[in-house]
CSV table of N, CA and C and ligand atoms in Angstrom, one decimal:
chain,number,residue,atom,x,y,z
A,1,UNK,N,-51.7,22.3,-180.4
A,1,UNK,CA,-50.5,22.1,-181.2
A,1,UNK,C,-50.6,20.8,-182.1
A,2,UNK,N,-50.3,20.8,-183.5
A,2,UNK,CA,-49.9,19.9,-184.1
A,2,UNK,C,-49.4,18.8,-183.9
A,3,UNK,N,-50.1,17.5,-184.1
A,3,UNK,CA,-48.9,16.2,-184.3
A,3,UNK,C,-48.1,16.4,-185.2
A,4,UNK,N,-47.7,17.0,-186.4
A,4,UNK,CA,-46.4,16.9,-186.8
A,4,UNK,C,-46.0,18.4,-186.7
A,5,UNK,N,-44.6,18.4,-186.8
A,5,UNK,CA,-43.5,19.1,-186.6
A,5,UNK,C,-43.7,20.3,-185.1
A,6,UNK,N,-42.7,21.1,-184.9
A,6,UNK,CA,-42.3,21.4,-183.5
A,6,UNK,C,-42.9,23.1,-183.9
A,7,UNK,N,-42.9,23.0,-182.9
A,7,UNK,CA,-43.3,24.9,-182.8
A,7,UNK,C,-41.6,25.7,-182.1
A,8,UNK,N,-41.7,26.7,-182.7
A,8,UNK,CA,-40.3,27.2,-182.0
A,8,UNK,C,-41.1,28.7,-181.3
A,9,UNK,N,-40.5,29.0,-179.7
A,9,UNK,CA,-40.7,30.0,-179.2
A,9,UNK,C,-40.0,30.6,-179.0
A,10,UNK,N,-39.8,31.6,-179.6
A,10,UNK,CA,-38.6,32.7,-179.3
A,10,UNK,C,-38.8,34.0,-178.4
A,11,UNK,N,-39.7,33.8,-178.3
A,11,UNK,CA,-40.3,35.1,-177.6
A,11,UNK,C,-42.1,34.8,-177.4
A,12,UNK,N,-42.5,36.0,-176.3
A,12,UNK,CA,-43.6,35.7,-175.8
A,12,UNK,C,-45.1,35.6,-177.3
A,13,UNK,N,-44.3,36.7,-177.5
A,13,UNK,CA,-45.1,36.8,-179.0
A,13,UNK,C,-45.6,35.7,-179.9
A,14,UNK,N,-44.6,34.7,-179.9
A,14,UNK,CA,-44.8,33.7,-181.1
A,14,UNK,C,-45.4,32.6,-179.8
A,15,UNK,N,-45.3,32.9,-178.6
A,15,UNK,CA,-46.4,31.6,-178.0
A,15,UNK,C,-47.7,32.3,-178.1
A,16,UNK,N,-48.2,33.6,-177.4
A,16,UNK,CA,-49.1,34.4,-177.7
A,16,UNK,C,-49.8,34.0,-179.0
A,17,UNK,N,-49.2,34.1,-180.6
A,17,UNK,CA,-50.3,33.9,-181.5
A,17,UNK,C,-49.9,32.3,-181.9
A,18,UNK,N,-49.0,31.4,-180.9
A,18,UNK,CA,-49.6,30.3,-181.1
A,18,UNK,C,-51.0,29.8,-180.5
A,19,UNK,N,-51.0,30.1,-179.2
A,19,UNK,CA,-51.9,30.2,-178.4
A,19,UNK,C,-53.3,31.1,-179.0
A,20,UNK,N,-53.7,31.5,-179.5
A,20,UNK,CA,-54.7,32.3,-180.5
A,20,UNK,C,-54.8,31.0,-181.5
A,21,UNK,N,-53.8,30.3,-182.4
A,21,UNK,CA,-54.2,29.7,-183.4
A,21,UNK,C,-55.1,28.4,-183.2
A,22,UNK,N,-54.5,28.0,-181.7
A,22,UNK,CA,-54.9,27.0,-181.2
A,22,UNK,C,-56.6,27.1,-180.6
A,23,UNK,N,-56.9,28.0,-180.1
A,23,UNK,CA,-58.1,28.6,-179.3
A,23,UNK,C,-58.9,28.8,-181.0
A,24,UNK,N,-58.1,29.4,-181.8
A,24,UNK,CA,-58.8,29.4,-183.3
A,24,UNK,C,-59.7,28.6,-183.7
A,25,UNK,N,-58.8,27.6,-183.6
A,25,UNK,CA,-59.0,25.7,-184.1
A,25,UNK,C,-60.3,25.2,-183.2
A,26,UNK,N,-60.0,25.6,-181.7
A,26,UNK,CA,-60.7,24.8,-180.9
A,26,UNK,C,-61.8,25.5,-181.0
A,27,UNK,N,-62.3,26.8,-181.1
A,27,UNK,CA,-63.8,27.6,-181.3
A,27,UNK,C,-64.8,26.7,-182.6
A,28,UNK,N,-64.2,27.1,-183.3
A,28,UNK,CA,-64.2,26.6,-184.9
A,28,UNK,C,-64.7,24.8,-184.7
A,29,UNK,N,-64.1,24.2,-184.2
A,29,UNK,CA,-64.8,23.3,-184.0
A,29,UNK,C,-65.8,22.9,-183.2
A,30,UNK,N,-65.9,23.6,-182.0
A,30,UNK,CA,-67.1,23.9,-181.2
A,30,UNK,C,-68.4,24.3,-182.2
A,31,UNK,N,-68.1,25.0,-182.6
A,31,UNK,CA,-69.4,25.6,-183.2
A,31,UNK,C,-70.0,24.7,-184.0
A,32,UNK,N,-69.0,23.7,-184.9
A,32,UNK,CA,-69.7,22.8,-185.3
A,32,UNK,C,-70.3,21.6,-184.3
A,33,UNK,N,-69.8,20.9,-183.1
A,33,UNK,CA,-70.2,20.2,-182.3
A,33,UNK,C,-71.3,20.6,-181.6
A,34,UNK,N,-71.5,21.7,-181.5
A,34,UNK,CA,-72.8,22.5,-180.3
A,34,UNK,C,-74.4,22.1,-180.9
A,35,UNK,N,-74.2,22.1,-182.2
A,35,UNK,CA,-75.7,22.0,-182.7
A,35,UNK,C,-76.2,20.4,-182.4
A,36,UNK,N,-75.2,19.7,-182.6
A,36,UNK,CA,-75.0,18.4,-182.0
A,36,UNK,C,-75.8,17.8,-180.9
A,37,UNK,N,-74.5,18.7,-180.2
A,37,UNK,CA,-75.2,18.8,-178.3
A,37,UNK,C,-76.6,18.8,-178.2
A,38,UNK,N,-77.3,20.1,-178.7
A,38,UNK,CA,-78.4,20.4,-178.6
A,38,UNK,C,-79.3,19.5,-178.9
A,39,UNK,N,-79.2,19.2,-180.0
A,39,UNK,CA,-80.4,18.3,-180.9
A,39,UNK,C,-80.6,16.6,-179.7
A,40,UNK,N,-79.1,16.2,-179.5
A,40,UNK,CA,-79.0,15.2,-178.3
A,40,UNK,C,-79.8,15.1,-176.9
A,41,UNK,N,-80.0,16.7,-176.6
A,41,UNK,CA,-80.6,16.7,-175.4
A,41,UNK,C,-81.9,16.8,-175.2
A,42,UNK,N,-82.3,16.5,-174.4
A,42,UNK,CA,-83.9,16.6,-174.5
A,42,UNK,C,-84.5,17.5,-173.6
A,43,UNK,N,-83.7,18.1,-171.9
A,43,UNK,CA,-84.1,19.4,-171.3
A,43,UNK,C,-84.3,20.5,-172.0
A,44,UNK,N,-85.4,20.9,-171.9
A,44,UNK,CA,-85.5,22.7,-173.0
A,44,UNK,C,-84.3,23.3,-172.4
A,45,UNK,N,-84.5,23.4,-171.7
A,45,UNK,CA,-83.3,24.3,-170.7
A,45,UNK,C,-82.1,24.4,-171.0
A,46,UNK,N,-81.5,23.3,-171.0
A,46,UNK,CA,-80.3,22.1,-171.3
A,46,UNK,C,-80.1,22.9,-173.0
A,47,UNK,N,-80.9,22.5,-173.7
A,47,UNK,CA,-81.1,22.6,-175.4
A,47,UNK,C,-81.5,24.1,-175.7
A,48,UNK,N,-81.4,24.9,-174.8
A,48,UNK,CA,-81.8,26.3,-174.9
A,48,UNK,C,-80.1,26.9,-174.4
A,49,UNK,N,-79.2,26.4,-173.2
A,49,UNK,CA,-78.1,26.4,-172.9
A,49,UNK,C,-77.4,26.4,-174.2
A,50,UNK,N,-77.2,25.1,-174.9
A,50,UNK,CA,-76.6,24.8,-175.6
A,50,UNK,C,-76.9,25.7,-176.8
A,51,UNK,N,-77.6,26.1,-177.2
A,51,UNK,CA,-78.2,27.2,-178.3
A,51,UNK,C,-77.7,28.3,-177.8
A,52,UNK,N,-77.9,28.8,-176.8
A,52,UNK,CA,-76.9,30.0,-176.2
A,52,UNK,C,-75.7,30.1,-176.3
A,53,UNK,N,-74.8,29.3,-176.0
A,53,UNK,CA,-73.4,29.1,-176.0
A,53,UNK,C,-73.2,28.9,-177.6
A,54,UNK,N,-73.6,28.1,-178.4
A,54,UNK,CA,-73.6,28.5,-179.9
A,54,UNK,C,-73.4,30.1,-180.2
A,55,UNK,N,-74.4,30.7,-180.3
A,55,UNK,CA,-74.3,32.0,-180.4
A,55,UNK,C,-72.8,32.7,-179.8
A,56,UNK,N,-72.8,32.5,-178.7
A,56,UNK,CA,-71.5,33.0,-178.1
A,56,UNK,C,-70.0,32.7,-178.7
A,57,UNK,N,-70.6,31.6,-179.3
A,57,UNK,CA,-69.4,30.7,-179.6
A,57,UNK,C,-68.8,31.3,-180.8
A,58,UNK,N,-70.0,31.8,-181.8
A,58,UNK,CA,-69.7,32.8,-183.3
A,58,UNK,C,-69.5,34.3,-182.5
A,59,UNK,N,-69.9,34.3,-182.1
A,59,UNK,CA,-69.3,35.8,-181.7
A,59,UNK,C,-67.8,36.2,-180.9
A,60,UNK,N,-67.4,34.9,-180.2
A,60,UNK,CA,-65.9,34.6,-179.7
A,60,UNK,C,-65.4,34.3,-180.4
A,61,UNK,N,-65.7,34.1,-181.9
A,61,UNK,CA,-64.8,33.9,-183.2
A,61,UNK,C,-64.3,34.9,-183.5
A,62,UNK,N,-65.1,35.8,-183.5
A,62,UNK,CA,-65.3,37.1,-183.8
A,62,UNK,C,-64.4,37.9,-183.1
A,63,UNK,N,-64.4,38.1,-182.2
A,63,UNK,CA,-63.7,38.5,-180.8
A,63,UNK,C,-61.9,38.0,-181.6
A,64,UNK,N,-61.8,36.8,-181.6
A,64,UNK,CA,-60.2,36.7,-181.9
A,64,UNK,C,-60.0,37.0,-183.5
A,65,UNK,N,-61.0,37.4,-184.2
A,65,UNK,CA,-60.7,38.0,-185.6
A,65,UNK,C,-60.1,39.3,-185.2
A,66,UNK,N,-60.7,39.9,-183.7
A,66,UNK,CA,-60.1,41.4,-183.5
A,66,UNK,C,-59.2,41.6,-183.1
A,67,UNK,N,-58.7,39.9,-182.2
A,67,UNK,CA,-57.7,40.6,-181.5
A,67,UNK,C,-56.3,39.9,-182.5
A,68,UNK,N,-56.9,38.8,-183.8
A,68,UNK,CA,-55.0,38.6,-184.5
A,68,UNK,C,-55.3,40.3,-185.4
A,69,UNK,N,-56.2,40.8,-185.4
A,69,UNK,CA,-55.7,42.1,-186.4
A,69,UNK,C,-54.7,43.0,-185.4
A,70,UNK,N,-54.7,43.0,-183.8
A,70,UNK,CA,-54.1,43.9,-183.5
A,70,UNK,C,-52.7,43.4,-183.4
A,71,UNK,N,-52.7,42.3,-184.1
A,71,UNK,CA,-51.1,41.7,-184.3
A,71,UNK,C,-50.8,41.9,-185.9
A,72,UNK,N,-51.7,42.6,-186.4
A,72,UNK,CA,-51.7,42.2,-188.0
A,72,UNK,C,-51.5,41.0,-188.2
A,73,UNK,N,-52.3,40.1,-188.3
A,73,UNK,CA,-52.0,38.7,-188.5
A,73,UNK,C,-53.1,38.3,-189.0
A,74,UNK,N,-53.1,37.7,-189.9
A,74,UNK,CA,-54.4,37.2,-190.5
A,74,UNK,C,-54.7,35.7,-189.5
A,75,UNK,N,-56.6,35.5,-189.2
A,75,UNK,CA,-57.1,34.4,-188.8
A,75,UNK,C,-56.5,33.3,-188.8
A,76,UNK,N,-55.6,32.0,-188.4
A,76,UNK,CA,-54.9,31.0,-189.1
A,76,UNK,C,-55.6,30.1,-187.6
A,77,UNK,N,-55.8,29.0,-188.4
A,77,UNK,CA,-55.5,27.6,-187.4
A,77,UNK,C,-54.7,26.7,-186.9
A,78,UNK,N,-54.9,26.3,-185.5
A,78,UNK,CA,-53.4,25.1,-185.4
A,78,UNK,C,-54.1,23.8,-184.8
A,79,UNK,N,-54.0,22.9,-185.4
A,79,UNK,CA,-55.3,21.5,-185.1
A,79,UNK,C,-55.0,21.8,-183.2
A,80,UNK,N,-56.2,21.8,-182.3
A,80,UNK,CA,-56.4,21.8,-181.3
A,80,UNK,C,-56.7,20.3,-181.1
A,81,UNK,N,-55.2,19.3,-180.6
A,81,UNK,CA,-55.7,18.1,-180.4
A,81,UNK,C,-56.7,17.8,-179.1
A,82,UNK,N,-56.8,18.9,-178.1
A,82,UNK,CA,-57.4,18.8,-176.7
A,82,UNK,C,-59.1,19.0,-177.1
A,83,UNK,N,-59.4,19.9,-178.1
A,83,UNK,CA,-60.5,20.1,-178.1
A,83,UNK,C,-61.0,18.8,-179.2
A,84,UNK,N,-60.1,18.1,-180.0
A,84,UNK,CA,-60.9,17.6,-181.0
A,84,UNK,C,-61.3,16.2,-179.9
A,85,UNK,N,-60.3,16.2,-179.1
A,85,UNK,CA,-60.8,14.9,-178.1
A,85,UNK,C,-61.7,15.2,-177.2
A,86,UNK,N,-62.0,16.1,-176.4
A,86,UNK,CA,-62.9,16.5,-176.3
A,86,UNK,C,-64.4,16.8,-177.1
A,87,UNK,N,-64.2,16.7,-177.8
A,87,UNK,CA,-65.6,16.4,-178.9
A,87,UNK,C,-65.6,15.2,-179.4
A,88,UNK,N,-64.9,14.2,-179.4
A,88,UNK,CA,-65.3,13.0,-180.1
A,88,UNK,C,-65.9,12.6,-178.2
A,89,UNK,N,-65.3,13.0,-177.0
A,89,UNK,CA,-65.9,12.3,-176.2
A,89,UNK,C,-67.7,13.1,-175.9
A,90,UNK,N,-67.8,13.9,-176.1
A,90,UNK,CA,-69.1,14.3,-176.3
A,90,UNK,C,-69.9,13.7,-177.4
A,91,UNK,N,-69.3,13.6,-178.5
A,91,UNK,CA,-69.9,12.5,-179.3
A,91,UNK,C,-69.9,11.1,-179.1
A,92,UNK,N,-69.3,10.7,-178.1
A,92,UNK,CA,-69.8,9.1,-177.4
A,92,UNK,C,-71.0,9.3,-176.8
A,93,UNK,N,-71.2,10.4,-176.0
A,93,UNK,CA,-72.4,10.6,-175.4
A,93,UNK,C,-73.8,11.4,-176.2
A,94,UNK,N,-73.8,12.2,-177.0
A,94,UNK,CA,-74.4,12.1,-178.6
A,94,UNK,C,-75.1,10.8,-178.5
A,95,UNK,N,-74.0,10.0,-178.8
A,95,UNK,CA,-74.6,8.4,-179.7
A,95,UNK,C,-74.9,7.2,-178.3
A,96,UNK,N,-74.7,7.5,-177.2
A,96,UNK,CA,-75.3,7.2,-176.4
A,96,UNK,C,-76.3,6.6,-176.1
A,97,UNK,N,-77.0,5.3,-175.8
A,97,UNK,CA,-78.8,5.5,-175.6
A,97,UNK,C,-79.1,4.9,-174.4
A,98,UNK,N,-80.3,5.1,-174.1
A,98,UNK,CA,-80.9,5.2,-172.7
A,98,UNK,C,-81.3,6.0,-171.9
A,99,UNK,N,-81.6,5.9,-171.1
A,99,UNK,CA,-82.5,7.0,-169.8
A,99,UNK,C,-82.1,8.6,-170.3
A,100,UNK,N,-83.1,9.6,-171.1
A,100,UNK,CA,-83.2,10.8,-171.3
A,100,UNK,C,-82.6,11.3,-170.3
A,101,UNK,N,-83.1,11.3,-169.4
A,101,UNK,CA,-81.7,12.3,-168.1
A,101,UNK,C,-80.8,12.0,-167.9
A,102,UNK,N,-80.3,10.8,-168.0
A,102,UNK,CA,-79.0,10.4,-167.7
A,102,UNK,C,-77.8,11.1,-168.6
A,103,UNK,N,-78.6,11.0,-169.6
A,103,UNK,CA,-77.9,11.0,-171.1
A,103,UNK,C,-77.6,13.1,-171.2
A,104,UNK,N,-78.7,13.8,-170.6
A,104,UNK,CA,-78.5,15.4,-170.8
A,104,UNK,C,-77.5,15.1,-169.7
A,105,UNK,N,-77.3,14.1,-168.6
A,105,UNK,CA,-76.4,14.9,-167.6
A,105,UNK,C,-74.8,14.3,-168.1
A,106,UNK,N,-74.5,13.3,-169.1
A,106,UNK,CA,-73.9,12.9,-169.5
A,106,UNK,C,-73.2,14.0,-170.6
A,107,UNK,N,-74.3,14.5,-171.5
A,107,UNK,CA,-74.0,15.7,-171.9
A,107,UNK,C,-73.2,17.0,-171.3
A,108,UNK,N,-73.9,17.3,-170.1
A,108,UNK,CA,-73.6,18.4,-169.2
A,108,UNK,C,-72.4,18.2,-169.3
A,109,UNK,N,-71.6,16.8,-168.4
A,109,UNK,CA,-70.2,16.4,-168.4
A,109,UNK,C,-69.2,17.0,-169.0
A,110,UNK,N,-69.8,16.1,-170.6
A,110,UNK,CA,-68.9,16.6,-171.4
A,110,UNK,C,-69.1,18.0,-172.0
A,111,UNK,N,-69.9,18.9,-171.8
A,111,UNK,CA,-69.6,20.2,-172.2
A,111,UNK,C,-69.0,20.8,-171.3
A,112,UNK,N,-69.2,20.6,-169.3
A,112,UNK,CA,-67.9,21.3,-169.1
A,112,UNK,C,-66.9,20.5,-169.0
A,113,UNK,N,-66.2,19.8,-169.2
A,113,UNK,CA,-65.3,20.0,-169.8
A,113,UNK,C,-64.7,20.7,-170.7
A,114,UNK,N,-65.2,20.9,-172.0
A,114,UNK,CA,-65.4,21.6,-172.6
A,114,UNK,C,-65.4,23.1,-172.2
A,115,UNK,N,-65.6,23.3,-171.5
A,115,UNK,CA,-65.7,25.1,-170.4
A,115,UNK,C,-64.7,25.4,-170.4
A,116,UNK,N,-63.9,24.1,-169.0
A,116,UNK,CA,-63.0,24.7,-168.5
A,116,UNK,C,-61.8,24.2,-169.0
A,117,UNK,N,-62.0,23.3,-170.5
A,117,UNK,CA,-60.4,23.6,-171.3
A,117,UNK,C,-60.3,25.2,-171.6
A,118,UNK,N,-61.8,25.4,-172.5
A,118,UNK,CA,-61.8,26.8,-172.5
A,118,UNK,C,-61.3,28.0,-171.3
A,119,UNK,N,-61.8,27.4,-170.6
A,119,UNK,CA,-61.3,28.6,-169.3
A,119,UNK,C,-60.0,28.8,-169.2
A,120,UNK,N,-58.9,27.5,-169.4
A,120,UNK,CA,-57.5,27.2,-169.1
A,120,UNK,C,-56.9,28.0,-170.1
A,121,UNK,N,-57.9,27.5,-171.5
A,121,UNK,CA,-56.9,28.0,-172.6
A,121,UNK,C,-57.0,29.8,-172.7
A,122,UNK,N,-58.5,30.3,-172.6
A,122,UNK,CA,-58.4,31.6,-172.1
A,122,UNK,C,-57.8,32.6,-171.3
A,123,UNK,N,-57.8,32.5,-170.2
A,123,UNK,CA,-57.1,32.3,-169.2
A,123,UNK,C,-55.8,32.8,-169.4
A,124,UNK,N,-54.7,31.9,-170.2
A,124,UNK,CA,-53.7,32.1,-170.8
A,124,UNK,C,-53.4,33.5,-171.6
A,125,UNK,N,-54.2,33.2,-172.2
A,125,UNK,CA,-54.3,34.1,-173.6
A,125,UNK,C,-54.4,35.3,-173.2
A,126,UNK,N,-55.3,35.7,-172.2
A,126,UNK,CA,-55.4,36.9,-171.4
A,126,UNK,C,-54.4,37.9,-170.3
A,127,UNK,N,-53.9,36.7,-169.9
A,127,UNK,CA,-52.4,36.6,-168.8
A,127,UNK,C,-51.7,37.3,-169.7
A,128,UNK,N,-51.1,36.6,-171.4
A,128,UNK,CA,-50.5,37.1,-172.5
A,128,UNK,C,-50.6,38.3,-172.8
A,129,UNK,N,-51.6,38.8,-173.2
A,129,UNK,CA,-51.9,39.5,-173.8
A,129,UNK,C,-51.6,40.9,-172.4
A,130,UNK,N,-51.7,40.2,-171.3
A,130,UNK,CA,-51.8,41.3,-170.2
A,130,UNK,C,-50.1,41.7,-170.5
A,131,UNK,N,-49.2,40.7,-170.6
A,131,UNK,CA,-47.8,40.7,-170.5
A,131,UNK,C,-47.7,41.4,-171.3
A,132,UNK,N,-47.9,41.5,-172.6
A,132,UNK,CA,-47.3,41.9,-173.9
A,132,UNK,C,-48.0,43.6,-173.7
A,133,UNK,N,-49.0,43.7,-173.1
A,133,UNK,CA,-48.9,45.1,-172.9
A,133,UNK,C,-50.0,45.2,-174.6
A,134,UNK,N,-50.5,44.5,-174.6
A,134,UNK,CA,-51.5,44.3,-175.9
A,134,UNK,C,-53.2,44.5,-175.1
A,135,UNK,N,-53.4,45.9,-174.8
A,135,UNK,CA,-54.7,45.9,-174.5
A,135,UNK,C,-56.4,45.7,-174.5
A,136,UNK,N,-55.7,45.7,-176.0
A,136,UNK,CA,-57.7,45.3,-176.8
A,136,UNK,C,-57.5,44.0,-176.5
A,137,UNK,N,-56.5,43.1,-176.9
A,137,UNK,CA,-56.6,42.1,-176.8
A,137,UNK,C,-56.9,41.3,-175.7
A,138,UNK,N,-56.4,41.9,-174.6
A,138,UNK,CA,-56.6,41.5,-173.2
A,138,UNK,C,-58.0,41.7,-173.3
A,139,UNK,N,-58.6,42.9,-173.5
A,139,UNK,CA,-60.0,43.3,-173.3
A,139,UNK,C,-61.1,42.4,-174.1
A,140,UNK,N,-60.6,41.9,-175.3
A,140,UNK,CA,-61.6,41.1,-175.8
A,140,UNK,C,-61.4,39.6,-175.3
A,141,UNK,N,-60.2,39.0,-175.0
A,141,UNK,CA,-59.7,37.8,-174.1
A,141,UNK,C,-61.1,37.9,-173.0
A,142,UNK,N,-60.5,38.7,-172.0
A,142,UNK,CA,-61.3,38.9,-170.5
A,142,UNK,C,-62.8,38.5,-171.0
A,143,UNK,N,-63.6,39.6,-172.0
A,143,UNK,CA,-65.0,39.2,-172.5
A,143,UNK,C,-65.3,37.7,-172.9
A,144,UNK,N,-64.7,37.2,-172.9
A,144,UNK,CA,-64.6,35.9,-173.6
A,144,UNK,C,-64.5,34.8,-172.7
A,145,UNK,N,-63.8,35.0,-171.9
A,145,UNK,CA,-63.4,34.6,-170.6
A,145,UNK,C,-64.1,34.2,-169.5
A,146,UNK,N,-65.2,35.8,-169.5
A,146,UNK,CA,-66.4,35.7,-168.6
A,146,UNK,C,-67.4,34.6,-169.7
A,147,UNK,N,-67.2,35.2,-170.2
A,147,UNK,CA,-68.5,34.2,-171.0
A,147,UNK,C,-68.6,32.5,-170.6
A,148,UNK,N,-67.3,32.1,-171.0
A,148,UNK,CA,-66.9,30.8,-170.4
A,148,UNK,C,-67.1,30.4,-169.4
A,149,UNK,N,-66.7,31.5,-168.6
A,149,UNK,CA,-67.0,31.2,-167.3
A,149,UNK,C,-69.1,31.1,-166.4
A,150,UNK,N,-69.2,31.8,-167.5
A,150,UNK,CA,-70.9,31.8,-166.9
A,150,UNK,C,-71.6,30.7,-167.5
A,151,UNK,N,-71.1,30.3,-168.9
A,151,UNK,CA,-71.6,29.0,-169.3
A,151,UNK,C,-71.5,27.9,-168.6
A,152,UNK,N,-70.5,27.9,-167.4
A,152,UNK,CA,-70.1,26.5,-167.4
A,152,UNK,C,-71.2,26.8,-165.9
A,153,UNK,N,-71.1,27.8,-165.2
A,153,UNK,CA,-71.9,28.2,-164.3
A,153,UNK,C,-73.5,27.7,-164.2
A,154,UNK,N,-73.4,27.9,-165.8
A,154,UNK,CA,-75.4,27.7,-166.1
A,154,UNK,C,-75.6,25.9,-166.2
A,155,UNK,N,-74.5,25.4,-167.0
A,155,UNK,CA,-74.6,24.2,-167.0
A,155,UNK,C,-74.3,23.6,-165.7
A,156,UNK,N,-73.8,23.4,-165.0
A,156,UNK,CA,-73.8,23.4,-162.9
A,156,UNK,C,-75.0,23.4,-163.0
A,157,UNK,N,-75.7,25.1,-162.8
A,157,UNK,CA,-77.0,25.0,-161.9
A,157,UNK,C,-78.2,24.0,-162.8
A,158,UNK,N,-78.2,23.6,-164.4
A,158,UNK,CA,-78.9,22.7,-164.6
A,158,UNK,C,-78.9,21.5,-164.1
A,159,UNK,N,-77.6,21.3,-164.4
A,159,UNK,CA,-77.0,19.9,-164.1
A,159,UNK,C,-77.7,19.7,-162.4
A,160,UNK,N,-77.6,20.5,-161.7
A,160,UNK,CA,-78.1,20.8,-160.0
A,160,UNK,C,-79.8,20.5,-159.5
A,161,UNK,N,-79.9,21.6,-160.5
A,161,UNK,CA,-81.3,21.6,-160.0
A,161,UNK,C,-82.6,21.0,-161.0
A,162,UNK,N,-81.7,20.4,-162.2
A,162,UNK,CA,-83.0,18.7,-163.1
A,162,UNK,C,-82.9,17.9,-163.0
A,163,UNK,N,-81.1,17.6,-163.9
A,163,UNK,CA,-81.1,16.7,-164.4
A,163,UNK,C,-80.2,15.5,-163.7
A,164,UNK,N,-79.7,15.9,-162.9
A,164,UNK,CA,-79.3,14.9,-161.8
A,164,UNK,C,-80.2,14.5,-161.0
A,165,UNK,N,-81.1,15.4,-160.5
A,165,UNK,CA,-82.1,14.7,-159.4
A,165,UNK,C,-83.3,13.8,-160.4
A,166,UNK,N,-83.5,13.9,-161.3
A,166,UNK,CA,-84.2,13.7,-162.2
A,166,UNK,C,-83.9,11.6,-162.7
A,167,UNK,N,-82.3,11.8,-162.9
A,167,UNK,CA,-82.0,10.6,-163.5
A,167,UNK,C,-81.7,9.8,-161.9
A,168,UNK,N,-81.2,10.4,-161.2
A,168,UNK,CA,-81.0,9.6,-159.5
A,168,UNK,C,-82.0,8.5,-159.0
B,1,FE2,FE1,-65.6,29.4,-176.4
């Protein structure tokens, strides 16, 4: 949501595609921050994660192009102040310097975070979309959802089994 002016809910509907505009905003800017990530990290693994979730990340763009059409609603954004903070704190760790491991597990950090705003904010959107009796939308939420959720999974098992024992 916006620092200025109020949002009005009247119904489930107008939180629903506020909640989309917001997730809009927050993708959208991911995608720009991810190449970021990557280039910062130095595990192939790690920098191969992060290249993966890029991809996913334009394709979950994608995904909520399909589901504001089944509201007729054209694409719009609403500044996601959660996610933009979230990326300037990943960009503390970006600009970061010192011990190569330390710094991908620093990374790891802040991407999940990153996950599981995602997860929270999905999550939602899918619950919605289940309420409203809006089925594609549910259906492409859910795909999106899982995705999130296995990302954050894969960054765990790196974070587990490199780059923590690695920088310890
Ligand atoms: Fe995402």
């Amino acid at each position: 949501m916006g620092l200025l002016g109020s949002e009005t809910f009247n119904s489930l509907d107008d939180l629903f595609l506020h909640e989309l505009e917001d997730i809009y905003d927050a993708e959208n800017r991911l995608v720009k921050a991810l190449p970021k990530m990557r280039d910062a990290a130095t595990e192939p693994r790690l920098r191969e994660a992060f290249d993966e979730h890029l991809r996913e990340t334009e394709h979950q763009i994608e995904r909520l192009d399909i589901v504001f059409k089944t509201l007729d609603k054209k694409p719009e954004r609403d500044t996601c102040e959660a996610m933009k903070g979230l990326i300037s704190e990943g960009q503390d760790m970006i600009d970061a310097k010192g011990d190569d491991h330390a710094k991908d597990a620093a990374l790891i950090a802040a991407a999940q975070r990153v996950e599981h705003y995602e997860m929270a904010a999905y999550g939602t959107a899918h619950n919605l979309a289940l309420r409203l009796g809006n089925q594609e939308a549910a259906n492409q939420l859910k795909a999106t959802l899982d995705e999130e959720k296995s990302a954050d999974a894969k960054l765990n098992e790196i974070a587990e089994s490199y780059v923590n024992t690695a920088a310890a």
